Short mmCIF file of C-alpha atoms and ligand atoms in Angstrom, two decimals:
data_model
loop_
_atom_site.label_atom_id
_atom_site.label_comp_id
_atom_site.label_asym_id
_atom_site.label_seq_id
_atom_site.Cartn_x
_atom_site.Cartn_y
_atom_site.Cartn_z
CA UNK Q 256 30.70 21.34 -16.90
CA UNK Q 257 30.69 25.26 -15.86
CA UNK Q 258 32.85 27.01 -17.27
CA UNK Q 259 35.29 28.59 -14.74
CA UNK Q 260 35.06 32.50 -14.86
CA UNK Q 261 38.76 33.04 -15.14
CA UNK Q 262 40.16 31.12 -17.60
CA UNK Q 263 36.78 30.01 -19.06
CA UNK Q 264 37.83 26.55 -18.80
CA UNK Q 265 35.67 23.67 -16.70
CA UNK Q 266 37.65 24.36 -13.55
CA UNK Q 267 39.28 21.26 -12.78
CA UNK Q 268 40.60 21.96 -9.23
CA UNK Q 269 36.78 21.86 -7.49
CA UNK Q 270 36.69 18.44 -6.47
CA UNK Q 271 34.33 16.25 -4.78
CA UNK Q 272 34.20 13.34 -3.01
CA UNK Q 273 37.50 12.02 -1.32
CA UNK Q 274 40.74 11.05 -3.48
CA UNK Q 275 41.81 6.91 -3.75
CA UNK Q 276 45.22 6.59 -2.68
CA UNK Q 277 46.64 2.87 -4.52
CA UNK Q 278 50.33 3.85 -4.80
CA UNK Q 279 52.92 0.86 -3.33
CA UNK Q 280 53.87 3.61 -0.82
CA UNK Q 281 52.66 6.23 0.42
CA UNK Q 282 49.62 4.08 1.18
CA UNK Q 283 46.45 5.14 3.05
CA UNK Q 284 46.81 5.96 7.27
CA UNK Q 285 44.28 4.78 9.13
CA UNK Q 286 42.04 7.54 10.97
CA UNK Q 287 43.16 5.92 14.08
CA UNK Q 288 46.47 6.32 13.09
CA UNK Q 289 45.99 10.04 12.10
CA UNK Q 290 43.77 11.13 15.26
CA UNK Q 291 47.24 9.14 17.14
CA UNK Q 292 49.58 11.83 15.52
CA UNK Q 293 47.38 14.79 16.11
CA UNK Q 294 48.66 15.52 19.68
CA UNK Q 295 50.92 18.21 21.72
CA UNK Q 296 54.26 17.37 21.54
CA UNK Q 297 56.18 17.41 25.05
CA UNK Q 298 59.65 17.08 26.40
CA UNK Q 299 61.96 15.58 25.14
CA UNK Q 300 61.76 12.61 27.94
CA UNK Q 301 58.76 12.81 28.82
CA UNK Q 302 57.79 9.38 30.00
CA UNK Q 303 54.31 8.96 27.88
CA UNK Q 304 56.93 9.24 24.52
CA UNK Q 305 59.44 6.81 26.36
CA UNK Q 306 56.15 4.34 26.84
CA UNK Q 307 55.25 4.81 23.15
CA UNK Q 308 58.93 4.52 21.58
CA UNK Q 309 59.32 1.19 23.75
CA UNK Q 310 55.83 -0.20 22.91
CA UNK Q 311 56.67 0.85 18.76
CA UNK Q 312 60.57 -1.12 19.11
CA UNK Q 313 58.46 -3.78 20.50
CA UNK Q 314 56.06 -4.09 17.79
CA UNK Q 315 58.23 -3.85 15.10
CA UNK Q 316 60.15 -6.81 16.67
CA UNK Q 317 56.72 -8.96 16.22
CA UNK Q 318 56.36 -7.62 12.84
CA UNK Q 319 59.92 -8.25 11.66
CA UNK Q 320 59.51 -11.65 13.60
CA UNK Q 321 63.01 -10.69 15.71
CA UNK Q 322 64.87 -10.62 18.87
CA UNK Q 323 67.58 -8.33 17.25
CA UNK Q 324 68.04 -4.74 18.10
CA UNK Q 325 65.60 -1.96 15.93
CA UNK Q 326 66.95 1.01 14.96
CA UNK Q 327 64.32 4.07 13.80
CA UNK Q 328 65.60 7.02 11.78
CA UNK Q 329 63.84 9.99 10.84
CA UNK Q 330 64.22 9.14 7.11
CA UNK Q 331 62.88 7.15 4.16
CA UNK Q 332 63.20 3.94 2.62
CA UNK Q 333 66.76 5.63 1.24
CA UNK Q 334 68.05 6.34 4.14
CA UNK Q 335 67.32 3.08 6.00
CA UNK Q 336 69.51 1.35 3.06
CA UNK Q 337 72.62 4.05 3.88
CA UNK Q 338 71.87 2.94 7.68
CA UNK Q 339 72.29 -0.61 6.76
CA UNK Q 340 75.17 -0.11 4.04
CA UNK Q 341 77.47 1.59 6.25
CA UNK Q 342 77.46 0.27 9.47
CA UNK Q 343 77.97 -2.85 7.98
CA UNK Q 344 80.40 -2.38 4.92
CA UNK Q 345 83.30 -0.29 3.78
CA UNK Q 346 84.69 0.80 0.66
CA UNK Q 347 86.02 -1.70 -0.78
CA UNK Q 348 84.18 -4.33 0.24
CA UNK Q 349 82.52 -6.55 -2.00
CA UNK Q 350 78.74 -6.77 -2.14
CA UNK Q 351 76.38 -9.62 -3.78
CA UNK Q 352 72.85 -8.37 -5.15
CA UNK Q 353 70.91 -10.42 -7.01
CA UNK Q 354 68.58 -8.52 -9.67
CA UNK Q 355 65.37 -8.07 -8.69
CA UNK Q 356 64.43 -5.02 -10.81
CA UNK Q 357 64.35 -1.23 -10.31
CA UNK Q 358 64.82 -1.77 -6.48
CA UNK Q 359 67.98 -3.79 -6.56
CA UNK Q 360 69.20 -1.10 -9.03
CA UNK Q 361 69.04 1.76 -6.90
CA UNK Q 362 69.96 0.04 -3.93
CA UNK Q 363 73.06 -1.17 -5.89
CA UNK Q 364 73.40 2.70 -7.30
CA UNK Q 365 74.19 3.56 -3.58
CA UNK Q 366 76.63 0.87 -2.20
CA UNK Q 367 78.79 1.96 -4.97
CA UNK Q 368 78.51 5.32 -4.15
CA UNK Q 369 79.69 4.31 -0.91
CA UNK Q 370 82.65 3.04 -2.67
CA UNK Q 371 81.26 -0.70 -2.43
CA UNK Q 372 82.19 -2.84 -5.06
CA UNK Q 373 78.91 -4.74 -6.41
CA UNK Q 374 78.95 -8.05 -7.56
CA UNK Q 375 75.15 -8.32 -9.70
CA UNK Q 376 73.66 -11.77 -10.60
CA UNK Q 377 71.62 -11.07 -13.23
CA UNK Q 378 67.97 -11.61 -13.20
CA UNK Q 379 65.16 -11.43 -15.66
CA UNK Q 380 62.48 -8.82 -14.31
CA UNK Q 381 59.60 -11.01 -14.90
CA UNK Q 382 60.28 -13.65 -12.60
CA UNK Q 383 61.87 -13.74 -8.68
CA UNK Q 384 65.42 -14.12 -8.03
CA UNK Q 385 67.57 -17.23 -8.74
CA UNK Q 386 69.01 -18.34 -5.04
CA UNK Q 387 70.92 -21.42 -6.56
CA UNK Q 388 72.55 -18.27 -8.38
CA UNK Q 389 73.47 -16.76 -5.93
CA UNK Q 390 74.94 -19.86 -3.63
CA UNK Q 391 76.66 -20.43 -6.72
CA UNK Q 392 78.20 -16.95 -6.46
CA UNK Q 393 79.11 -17.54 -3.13
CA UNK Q 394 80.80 -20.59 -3.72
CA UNK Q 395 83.29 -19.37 -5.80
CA UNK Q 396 83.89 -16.84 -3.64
CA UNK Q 397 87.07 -18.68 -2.63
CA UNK Q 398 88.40 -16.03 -0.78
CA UNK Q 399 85.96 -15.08 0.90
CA UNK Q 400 85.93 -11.45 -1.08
CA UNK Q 401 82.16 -11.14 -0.47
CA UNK Q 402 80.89 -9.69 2.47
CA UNK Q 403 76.51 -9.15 2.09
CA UNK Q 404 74.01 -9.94 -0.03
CA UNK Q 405 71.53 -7.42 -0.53
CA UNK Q 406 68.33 -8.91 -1.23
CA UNK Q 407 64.84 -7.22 -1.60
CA UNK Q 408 62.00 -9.05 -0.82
CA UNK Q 409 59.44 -7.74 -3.04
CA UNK Q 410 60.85 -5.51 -5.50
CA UNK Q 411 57.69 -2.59 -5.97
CA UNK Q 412 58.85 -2.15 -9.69
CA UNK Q 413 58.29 -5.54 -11.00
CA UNK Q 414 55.61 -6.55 -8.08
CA UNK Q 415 57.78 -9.64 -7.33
CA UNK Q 416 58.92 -11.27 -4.19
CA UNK Q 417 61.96 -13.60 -4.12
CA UNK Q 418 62.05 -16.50 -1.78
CA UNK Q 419 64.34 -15.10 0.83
CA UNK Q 420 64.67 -18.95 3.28
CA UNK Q 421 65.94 -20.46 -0.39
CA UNK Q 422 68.52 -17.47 -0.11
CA UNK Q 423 69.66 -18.76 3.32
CA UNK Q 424 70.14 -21.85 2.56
CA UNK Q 425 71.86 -21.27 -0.58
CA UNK Q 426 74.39 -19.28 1.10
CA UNK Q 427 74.38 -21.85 4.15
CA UNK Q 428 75.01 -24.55 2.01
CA UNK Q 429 77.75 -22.41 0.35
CA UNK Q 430 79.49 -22.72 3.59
CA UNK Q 431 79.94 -18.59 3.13
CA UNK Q 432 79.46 -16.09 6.12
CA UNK Q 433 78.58 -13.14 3.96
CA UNK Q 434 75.75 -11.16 6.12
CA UNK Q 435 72.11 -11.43 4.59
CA UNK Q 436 70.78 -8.33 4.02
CA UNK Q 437 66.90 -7.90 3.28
CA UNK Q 438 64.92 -5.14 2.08
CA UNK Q 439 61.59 -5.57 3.10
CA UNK Q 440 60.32 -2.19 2.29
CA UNK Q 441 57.58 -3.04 0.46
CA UNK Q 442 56.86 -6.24 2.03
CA UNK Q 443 56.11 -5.73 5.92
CA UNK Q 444 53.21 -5.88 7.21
CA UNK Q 445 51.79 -7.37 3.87
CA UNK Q 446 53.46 -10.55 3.43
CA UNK Q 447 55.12 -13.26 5.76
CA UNK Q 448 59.03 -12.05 6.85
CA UNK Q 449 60.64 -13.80 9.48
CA UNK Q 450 63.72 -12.84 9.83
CA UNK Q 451 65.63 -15.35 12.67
CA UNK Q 452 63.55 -17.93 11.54
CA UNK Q 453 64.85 -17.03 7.89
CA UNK Q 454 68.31 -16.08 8.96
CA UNK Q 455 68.12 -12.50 7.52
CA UNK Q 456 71.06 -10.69 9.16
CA UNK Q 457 69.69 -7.32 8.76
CA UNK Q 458 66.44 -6.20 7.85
CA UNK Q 459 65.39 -2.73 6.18
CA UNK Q 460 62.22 -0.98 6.22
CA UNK Q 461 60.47 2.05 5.65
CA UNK Q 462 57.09 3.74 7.56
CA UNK Q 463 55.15 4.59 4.12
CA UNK Q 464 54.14 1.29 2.75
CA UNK Q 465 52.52 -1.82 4.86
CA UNK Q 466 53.12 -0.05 8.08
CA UNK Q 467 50.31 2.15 7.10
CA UNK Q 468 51.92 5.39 8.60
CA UNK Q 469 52.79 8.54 6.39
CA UNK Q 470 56.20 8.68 5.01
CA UNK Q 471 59.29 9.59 7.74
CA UNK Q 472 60.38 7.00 9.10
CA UNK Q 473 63.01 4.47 8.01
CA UNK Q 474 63.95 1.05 10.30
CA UNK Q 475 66.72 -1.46 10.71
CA UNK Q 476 66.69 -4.28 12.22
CA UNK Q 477 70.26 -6.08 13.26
CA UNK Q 478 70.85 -9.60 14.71
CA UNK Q 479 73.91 -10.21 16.97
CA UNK Q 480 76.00 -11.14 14.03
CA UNK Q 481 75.49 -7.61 12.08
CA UNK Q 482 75.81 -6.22 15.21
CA UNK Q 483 78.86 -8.11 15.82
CA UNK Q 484 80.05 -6.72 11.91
CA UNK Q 485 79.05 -3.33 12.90
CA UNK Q 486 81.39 -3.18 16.03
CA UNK Q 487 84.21 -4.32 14.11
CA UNK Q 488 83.55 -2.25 11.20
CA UNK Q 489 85.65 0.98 11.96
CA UNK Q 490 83.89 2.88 8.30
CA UNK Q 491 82.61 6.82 9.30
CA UNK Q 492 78.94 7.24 10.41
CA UNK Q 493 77.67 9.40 12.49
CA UNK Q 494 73.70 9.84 12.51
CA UNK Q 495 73.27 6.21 11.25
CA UNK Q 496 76.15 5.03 14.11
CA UNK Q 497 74.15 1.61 15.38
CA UNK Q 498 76.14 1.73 18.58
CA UNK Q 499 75.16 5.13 20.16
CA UNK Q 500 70.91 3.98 19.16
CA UNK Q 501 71.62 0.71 21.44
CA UNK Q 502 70.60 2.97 24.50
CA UNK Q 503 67.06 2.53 25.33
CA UNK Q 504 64.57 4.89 24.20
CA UNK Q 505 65.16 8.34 24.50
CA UNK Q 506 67.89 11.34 22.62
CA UNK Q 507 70.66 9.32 21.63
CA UNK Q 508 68.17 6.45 20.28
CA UNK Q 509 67.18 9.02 17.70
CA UNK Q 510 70.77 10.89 17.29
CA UNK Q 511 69.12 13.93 18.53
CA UNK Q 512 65.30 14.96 19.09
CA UNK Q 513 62.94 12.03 18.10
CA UNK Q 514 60.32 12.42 15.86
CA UNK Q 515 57.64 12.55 18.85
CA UNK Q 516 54.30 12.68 17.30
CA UNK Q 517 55.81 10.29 13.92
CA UNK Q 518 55.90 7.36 16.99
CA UNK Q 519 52.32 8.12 18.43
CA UNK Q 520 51.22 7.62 15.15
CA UNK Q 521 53.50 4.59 14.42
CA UNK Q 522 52.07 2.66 17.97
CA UNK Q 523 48.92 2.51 17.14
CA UNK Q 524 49.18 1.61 13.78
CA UNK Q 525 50.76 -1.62 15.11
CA UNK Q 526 48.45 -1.70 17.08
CA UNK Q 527 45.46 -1.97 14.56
CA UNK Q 528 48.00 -4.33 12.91
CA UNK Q 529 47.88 -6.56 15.58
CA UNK Q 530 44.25 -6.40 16.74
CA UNK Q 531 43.86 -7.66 13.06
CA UNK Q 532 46.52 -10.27 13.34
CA UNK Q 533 49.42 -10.57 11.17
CA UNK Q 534 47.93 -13.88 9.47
CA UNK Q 535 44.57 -12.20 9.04
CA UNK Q 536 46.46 -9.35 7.78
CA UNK Q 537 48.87 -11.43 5.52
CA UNK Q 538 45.41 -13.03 3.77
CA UNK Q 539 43.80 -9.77 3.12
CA UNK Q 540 46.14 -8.97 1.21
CA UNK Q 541 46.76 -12.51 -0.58
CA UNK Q 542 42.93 -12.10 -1.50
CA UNK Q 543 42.66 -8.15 -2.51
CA UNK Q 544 46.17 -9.19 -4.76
CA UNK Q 545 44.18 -11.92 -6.54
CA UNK Q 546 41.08 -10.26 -6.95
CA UNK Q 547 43.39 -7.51 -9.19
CA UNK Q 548 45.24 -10.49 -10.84
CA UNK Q 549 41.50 -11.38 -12.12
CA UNK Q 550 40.67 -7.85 -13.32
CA UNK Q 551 44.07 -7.62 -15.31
CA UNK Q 552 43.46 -10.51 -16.49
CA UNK Q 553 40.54 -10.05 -18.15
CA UNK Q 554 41.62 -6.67 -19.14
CA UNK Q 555 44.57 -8.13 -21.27
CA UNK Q 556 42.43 -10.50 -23.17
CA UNK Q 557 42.33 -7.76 -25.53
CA UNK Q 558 46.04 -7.58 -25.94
CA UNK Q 559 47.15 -4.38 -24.83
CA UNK Q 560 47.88 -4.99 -20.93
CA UNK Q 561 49.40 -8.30 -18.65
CA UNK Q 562 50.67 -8.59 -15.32
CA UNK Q 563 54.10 -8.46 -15.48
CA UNK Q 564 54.78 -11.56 -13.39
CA UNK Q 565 54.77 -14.43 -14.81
CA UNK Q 566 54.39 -17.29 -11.94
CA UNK Q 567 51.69 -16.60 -9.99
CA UNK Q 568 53.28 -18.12 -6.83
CA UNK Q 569 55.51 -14.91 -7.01
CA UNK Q 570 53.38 -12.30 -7.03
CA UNK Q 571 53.64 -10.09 -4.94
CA UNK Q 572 50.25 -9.03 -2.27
CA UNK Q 573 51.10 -5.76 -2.14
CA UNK Q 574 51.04 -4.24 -5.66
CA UNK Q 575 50.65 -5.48 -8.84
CA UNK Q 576 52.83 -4.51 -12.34
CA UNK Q 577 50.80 -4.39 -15.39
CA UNK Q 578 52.68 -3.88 -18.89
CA UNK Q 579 51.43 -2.16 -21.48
CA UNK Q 580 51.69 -3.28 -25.08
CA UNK Q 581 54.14 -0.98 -27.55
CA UNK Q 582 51.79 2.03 -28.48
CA UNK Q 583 50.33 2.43 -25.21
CA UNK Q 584 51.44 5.49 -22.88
CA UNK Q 585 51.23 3.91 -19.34
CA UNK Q 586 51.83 7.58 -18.16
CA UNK Q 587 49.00 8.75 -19.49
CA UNK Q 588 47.00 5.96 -17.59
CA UNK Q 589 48.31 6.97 -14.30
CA UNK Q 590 47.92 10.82 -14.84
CA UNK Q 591 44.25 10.29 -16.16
CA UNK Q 592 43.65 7.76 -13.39
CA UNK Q 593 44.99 10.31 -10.87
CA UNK Q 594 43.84 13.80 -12.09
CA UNK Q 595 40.96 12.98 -13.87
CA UNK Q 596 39.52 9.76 -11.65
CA UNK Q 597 40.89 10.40 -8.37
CA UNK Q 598 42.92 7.71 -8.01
CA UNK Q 599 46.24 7.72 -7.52
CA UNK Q 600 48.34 5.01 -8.73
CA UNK Q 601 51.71 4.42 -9.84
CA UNK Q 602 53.78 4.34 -12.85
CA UNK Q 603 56.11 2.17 -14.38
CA UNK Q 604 60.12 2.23 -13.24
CA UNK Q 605 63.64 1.81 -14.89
CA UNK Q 606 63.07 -0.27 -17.62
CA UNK Q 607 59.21 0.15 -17.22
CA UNK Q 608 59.03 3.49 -17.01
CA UNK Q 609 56.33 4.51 -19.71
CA UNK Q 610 55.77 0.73 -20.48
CA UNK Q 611 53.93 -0.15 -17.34
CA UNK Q 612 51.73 1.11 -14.15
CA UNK Q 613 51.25 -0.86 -10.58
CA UNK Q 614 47.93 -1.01 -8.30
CA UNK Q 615 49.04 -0.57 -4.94
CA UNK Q 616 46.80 -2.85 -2.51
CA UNK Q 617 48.55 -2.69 0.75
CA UNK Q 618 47.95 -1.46 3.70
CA UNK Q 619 44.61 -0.14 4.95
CA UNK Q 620 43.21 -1.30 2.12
CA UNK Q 621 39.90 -3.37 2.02
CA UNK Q 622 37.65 -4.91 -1.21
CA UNK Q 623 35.52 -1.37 -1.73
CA UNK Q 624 38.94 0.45 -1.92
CA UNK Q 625 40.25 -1.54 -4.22
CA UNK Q 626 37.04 -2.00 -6.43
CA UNK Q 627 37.12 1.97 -7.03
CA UNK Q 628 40.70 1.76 -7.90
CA UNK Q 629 40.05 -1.18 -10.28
CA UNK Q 630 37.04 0.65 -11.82
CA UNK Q 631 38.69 3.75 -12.53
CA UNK Q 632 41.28 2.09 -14.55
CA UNK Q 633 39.01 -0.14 -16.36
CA UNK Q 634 36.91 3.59 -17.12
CA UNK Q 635 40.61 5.01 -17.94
CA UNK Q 636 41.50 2.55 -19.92
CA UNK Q 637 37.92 3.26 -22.09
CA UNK Q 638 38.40 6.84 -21.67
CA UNK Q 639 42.16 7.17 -23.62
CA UNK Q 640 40.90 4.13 -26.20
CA UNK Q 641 43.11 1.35 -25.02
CA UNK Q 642 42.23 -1.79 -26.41
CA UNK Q 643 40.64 -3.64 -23.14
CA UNK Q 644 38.05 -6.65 -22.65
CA UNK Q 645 35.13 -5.15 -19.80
CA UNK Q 646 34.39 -6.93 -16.74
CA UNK Q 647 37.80 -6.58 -14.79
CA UNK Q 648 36.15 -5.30 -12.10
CA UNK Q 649 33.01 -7.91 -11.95
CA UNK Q 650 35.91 -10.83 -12.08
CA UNK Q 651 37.78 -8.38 -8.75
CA UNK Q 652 34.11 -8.19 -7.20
CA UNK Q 653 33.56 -12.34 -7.92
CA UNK Q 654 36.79 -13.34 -6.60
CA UNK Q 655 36.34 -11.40 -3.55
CA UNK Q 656 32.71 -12.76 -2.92
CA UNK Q 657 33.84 -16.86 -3.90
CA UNK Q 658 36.36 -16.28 -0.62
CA UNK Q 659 34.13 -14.50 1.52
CA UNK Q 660 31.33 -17.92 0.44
CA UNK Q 661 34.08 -19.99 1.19
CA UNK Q 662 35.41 -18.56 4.28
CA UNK Q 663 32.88 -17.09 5.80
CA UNK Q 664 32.82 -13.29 6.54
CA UNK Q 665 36.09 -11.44 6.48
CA UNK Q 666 36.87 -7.86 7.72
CA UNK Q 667 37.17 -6.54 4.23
C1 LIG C 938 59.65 2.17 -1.73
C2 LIG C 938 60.81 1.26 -1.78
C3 LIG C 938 62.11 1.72 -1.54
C4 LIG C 938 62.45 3.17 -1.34
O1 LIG C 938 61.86 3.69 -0.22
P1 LIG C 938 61.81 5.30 -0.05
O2 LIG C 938 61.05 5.46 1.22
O3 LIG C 938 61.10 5.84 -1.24
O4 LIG C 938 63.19 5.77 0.04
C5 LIG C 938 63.12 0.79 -1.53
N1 LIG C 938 62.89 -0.51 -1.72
C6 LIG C 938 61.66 -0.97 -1.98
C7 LIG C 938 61.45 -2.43 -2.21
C8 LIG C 938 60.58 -0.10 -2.02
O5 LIG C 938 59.36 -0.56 -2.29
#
């Protein structure tokens, strides 16, 4: 490399080439998505916005698979969980969240700072949720102390997702009417959600992740019965107030000035989502999940690395948790991977921090993408000397070519 003339090091900020985004969230926006976004923005009513905010609450009902009410803040993943928390709870009321990892934690982290009183069922990180657990909670909830659970779908730390209908009809068999509350962050638009069918009460998600839009945007979405809750819950809110956002599509929707160009971009991504089709969509990612099970698998037959999930039915589509054994820096990976191979990726959390890093493969993600990813951590992992068996990425490339045989061509 040339020397750089100031610091007579190889000067490492020239780059080439474009930068591989495989982080669970932010994930890649579509160009359409981007060229949506990169308008004028106009009044504040101004009736091509009001077309766009109605067509985006409409699409998100599809994708959330609801007739309930959406609510849209200007916010993150975070702040859709606050939104749900407090229109729904007080202080003092009792929560039930079942472990899921990192996710549950920090969700759990902010109820009680709300002054709600968690009740945790304890979970192992390595497989989903227990729901029998949780009905079993429920039932001895005699009086009736418990009023949510907070579920997340796919928790991003430990690339796991729970069986929320076996939560349902846990609680329904329970006989409880605690409200169901899902966080399907990391899950929609990747995986299958339904939330009437299901019986989720509320569901909470964020812009950044399988939406395929940059990060900004946080969403609830409330059935009759949280709205019902919400009414009759007289706990302080102001900006997240669901009540004042029930009122069609313009200022007060948003609790001030909406987040105009955020929406342009956020319509047409559901759009692409739907020209796709959610099944389509929902098998993509099923395949492009299993094609990086493969490479990690064959990675690990040296001993250093496994997927961190153990049943394969529970893995989630949209990222993937690898572990690393004891003497291998899994930050190291994901800075070399990053800085040195252009690819980002992302590290281990909570009890995984340093022993573990996840391949994001959601969103606008197709087979090339991912192949780069996978390639630049198989030449990572050669690069820092981890212990790793070769081929990953053939076994991701095979995989991906068996379906296509099998299936006939795909759009990825
Ligand atoms: C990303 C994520 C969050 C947090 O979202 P932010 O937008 O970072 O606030 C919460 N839950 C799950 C499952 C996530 O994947």
């Amino acid at each position: 490399m040339a020397p750089d003339s100031v610091s007579n090091r190889p000067n490492v900020l020239i780059k080439r080439g474009r930068k591989f985004l495989n982080t669970p969230g932010p994930t890649n926006v579509p160009q359409r998505v981007q060229n949506a976004m990169h308008r004028d923005t106009m009044d504040l009513n101004d009736p091509e916005f009001v077309d766009a905010a109605v067509e985006s609450f409409e699409g998100l009902r599809k994708v959330f698979k609801t007739e309930g009410e959406i609510f849209t803040y200007i916010a993150n993943g975070h702040g859709a969980w606050e939104a749900a928390l407090v229109n729904t709870l007080k202080p003092g009321d009792v929560a039930l969240v079942p472990e899921t990892g990192h996710f549950s934690g920090s969700w759990t982290d902010m109820a009680e700072a709300l002054g709600i009183v968690i009740q945790t069922v304890p979970g192992s990180w390595r497989e989903a949720m227990d729901p029998a657990a949780v009905g079993q909670a429920l039932s001895e909830d005699k009086e009736g102390r418990i009023k949510a659970v907070l579920v997340v779908h796919t928790d991003t730390a430990t690339s796991i997702t729970s069986d929320v209908p076996a939560v349902r009809k846990a609680m329904n068999e329970s006989g409880h009417d605690a409200l169901l509350m899902v966080d399907t962050i990391a899950s929609l638009g990747t995986t299958d959600f339904r939330m009437d069918e299901w019986g989720a009460d509320v569901a909470i998600a964020a812009s950044q992740k399988g939406l395929m839009m940059p990060p900004g945007l946080g969403f609830c979405a409330a059935n009759e019965k949280a709205i019902a809750v919400h009414k009759a819950n007289a706990n302080p809110r102001r900006y997240w107030d669901w009540t004042p956002r029930m009122s069609g599509a313009g200022y007060r929707t948003f609790c001030g000035t909406s987040p105009q160009l955020q929406i342009f971009g956020l319509r047409e991504g559901l759009r692409t989502l739907f020209e796709e089709g959610l099944e389509r969509c929902f098998e993509r990612h099923r395949v492009l999940s299993q094609a990086t099970h493969k490479a990690v698998e064959v990675w690990g037959t040296a001993g250093a690395l496994e997927l961190n999930a153990l049943v394969p039915e529970q893995r989630s589509v949209g990222v993937t948790a690898i572990r690393t054994a004891d003497g291998v820096d899994a930050n190291r990976i994901r800075e070399v991977c990053r800085d040195e191979m252009m690819v980002g990726i992302g590290g281990g959390l909570g009890d995984l921090g340093g022993k573990a890093f996840r391949i994001g493969h959601m969103g606008d993600m197709n087979a090339p993408m991912l192949y780069a990813a996978l390639a630049s951590v198989e030449s990572t992992l050669d690069y820092l000397d981890v212990p790793y068996k070769p081929g990953g990425v053939t076994a991701a490339i095979e995989h991906v070519t068996a379906y296509k045989k099998a299936n006939g061509p795909t759009t990825f």
